[in-house]
mmCIF file of C-alpha atoms in Angstrom:
data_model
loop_
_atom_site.group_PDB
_atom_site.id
_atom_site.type_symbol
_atom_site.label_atom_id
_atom_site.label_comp_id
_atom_site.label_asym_id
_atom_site.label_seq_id
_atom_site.Cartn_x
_atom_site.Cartn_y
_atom_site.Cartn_z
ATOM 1 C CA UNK A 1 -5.096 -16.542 -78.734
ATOM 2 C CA UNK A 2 -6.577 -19.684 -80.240
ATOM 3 C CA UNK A 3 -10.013 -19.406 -81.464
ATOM 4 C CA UNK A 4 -12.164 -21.146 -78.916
ATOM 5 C CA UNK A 5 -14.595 -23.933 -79.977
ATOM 6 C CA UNK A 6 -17.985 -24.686 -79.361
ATOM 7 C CA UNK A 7 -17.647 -27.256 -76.953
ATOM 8 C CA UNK A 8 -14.158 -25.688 -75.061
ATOM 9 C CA UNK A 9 -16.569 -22.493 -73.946
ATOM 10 C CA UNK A 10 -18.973 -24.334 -71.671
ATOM 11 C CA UNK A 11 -15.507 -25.890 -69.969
ATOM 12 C CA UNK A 12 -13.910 -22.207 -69.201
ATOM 13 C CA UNK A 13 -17.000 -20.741 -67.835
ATOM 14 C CA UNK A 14 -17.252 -23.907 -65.651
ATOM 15 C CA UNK A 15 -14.000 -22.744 -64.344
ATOM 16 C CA UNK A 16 -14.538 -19.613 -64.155
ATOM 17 C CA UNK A 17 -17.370 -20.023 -62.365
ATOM 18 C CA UNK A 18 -15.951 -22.567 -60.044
ATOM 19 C CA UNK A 19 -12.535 -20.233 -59.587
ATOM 20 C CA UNK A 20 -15.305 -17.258 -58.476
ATOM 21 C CA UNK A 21 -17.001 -19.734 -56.320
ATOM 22 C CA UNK A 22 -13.894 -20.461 -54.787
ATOM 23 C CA UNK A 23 -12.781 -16.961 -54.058
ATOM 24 C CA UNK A 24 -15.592 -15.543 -52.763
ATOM 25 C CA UNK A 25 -15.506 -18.421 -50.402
ATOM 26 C CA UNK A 26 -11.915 -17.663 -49.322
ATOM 27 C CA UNK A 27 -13.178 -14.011 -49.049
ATOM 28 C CA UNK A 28 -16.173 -14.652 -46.365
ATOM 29 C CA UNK A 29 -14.294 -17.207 -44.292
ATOM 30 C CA UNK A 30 -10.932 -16.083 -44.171
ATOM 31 C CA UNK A 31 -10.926 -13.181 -41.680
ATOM 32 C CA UNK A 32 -13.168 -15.701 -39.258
ATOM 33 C CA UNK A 33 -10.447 -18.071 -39.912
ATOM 34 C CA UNK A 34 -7.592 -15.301 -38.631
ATOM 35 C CA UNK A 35 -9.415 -14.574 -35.977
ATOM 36 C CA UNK A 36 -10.046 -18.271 -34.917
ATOM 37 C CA UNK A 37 -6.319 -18.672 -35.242
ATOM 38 C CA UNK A 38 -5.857 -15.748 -32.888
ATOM 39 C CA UNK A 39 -8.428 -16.902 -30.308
ATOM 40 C CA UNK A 40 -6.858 -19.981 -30.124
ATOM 41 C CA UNK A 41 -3.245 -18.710 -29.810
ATOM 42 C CA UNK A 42 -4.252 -16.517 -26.716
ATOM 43 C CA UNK A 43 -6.035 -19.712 -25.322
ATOM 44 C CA UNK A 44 -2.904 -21.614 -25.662
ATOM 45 C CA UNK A 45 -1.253 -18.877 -23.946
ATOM 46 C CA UNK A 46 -3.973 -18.646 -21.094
ATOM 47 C CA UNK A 47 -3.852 -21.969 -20.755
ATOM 48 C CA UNK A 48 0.286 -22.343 -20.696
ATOM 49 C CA UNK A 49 0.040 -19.133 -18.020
ATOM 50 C CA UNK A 50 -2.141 -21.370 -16.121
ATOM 51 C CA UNK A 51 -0.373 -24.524 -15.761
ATOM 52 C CA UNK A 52 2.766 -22.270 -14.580
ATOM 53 C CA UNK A 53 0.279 -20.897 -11.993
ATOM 54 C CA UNK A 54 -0.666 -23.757 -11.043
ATOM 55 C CA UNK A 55 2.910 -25.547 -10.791
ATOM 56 C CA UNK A 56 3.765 -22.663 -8.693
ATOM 57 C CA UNK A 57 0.779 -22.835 -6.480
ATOM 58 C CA UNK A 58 1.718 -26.788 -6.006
ATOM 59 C CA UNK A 59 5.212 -25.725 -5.142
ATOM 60 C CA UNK A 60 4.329 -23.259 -2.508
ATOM 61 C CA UNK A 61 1.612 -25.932 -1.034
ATOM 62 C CA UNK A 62 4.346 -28.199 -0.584
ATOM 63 C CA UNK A 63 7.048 -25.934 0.753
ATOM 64 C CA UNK A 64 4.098 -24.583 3.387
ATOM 65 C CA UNK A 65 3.886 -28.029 4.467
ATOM 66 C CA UNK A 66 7.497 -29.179 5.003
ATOM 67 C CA UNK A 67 8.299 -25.459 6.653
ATOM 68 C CA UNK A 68 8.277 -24.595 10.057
ATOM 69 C CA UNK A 69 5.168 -23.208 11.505
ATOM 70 C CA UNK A 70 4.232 -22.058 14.837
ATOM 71 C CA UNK A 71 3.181 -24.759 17.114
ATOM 72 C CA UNK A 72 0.567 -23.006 19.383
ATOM 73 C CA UNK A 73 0.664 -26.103 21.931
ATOM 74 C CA UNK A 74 4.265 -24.583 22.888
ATOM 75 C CA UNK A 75 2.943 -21.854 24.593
ATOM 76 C CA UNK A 76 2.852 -18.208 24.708
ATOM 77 C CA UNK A 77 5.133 -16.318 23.797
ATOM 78 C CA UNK A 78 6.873 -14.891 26.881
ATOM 79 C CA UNK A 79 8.243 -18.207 27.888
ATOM 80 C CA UNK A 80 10.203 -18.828 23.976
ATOM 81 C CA UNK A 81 11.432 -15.108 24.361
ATOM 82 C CA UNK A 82 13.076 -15.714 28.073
ATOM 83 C CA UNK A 83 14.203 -18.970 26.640
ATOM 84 C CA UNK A 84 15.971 -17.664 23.913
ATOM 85 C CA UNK A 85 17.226 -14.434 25.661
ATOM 86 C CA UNK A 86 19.047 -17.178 28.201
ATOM 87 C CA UNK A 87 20.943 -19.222 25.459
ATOM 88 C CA UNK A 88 21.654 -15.499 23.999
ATOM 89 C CA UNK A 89 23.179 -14.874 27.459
ATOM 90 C CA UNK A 90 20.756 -12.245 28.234
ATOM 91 C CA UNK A 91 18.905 -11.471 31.341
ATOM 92 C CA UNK A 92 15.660 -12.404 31.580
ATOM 93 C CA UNK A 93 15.366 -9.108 32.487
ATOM 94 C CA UNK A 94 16.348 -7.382 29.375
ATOM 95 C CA UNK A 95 13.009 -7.864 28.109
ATOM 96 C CA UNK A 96 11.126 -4.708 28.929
ATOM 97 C CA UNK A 97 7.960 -5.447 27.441
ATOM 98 C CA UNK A 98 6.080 -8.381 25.323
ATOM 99 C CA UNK A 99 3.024 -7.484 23.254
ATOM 100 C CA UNK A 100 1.086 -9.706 21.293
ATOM 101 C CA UNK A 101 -1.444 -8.974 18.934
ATOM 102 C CA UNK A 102 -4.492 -10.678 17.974
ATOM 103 C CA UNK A 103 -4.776 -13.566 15.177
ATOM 104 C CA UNK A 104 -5.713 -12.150 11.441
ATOM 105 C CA UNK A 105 -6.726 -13.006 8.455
ATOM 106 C CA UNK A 106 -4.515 -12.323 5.881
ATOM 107 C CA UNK A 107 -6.053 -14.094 2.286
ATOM 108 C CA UNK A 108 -8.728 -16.438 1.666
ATOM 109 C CA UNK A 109 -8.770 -18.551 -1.089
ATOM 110 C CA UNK A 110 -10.987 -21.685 -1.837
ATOM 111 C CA UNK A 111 -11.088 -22.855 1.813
ATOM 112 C CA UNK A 112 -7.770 -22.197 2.795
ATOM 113 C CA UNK A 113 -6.623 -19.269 4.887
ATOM 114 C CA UNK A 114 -3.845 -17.604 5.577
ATOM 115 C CA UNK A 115 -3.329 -16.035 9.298
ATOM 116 C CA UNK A 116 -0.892 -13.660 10.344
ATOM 117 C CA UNK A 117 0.292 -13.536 14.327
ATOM 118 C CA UNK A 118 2.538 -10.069 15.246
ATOM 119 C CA UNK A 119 4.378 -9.242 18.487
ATOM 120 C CA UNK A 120 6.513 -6.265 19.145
ATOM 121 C CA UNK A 121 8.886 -7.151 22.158
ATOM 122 C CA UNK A 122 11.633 -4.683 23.857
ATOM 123 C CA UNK A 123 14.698 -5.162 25.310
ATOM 124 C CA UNK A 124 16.274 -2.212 26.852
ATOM 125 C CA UNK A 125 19.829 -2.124 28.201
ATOM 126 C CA UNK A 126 21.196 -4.233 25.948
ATOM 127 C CA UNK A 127 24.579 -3.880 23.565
ATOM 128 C CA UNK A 128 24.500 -4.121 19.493
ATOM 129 C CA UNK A 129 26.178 -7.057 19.757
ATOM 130 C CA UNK A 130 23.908 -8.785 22.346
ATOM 131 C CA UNK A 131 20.803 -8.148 20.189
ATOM 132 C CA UNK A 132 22.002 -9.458 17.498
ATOM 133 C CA UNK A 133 22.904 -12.779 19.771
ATOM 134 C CA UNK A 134 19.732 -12.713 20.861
ATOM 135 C CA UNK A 135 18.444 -12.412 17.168
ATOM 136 C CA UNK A 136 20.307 -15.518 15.922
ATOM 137 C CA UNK A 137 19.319 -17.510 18.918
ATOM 138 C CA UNK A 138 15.748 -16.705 18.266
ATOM 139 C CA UNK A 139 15.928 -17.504 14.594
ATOM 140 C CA UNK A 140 17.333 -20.928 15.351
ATOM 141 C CA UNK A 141 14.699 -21.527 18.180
ATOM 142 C CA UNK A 142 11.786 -20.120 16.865
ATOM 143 C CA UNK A 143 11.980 -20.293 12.736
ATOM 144 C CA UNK A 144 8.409 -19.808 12.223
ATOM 145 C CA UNK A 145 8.336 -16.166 14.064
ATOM 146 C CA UNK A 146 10.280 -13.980 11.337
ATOM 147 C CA UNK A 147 11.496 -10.504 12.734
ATOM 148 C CA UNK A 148 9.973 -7.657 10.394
ATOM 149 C CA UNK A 149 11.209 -4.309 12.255
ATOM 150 C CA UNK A 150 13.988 -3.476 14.213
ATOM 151 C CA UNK A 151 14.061 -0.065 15.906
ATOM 152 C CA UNK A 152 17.026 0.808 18.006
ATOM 153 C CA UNK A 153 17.324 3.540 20.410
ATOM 154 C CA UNK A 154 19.807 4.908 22.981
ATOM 155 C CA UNK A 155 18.676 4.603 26.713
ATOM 156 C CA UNK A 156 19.123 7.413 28.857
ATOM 157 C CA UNK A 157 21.321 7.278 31.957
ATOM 158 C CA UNK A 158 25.137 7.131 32.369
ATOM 159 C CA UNK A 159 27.277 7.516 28.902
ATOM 160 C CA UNK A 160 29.350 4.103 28.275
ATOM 161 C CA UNK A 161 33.031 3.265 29.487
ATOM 162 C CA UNK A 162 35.681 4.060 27.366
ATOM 163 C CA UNK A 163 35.720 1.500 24.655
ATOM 164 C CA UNK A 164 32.334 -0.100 25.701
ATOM 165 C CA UNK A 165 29.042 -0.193 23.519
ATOM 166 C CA UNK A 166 26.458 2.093 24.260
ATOM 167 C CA UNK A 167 23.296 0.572 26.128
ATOM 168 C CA UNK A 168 20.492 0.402 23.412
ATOM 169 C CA UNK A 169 16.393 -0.084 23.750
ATOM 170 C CA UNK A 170 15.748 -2.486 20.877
ATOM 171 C CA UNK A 171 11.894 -2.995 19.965
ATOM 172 C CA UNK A 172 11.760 -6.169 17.171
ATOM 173 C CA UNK A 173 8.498 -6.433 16.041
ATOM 174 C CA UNK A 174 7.582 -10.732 15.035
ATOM 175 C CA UNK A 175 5.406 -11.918 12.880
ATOM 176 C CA UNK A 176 4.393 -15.786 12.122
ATOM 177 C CA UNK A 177 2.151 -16.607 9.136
ATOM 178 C CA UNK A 178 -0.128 -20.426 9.401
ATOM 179 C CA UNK A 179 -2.175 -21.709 6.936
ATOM 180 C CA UNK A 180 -5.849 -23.465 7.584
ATOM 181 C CA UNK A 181 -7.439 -25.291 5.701
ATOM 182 C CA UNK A 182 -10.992 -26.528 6.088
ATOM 183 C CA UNK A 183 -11.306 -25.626 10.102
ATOM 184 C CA UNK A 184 -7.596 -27.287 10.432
ATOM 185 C CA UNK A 185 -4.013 -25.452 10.962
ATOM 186 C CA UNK A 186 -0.924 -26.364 8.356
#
């Protein structure tokens, strides 16, 4: 190694010092630094989570608004059943029983709510084959009224003719879901 002169020294300390300076710097801010770069990685996450969220909930607002819902100035129920058991080419008298249930509350959610209507109707005497005409004519009549259960029994009595479908007791539970939103219906 060179020998150092008198005026070189002062000039390495400086660095030395300044190179010290500089690492103990590195040394206290880096791990805030990492963890700043972390933080702001899981906010940029959040925040892309979010806008998919809130696409979504945009998509759904819009779809809820151009699909069918339940028009309660129609009527009750009874009369869209017996409608739609005639262009099923049922008897009105297939329907054994109608029961509605009351209005609830399914979600809340700043100001708007969702409400769930059920019914359970029965049919009884009917064929396979005529409840499921009856079940296509009500899904093209009444769109908004979604069967959720199907239970399908035999009915007592004589046993069918040879070759014929045995008579069935079919109870088809309906439900309809409506959104309001501040005191109106969607």
């Amino acid at each position: 190694m060179p020998s150092m002169t008198h005026s070189t020294r002062p000039i390495l300390y400086i660095w030395i010092g300044a190179a010290a300076t500089l690492a103990f710097a590195l040394g206290t801010t880096g791990p805030s630094a990492a963890r700043a770069r972390l933080d702001a990685e899981h906010a940029q996450n959040s925040l892309r989570d979010a806008t998919g969220h809130a696409r979504v909930i945009a998509a759904l607002r819009t779809q809820s608004t151009d699909a069918p819902q339940d028009d309660p100035s129609r009527g009750g129920l009874t009369p869209r059943v017996t409608a739609a058991l005639q262009r099923a080419g049922l008897a009105t008298g297939a329907l054994a029983s109608l029961s509605p249930e009351a209005e609830t509350v399914v979600a809340t959610h700043d100001g708007v709510r969702v409400m769930r209507r059920r019914a359970t109707l029965s049919l009884s005497g009917v064929t396979l084959p005529q409840v499921g005409k009856f079940l296509d004519a009500w899904r093209s009549a009444e769109p908004a009224w979604t069967p959720v259960s199907i239970d399908l029994s035999p009915v007592g009595g004589k046993p069918p003719e040879a070759g014929g479908d045995l008579p069935l007791r079919a109870a088809i539970a309906v439900e309809a879901f409506t959104l309001h939103h501040d005191g109106g219906q969607r």
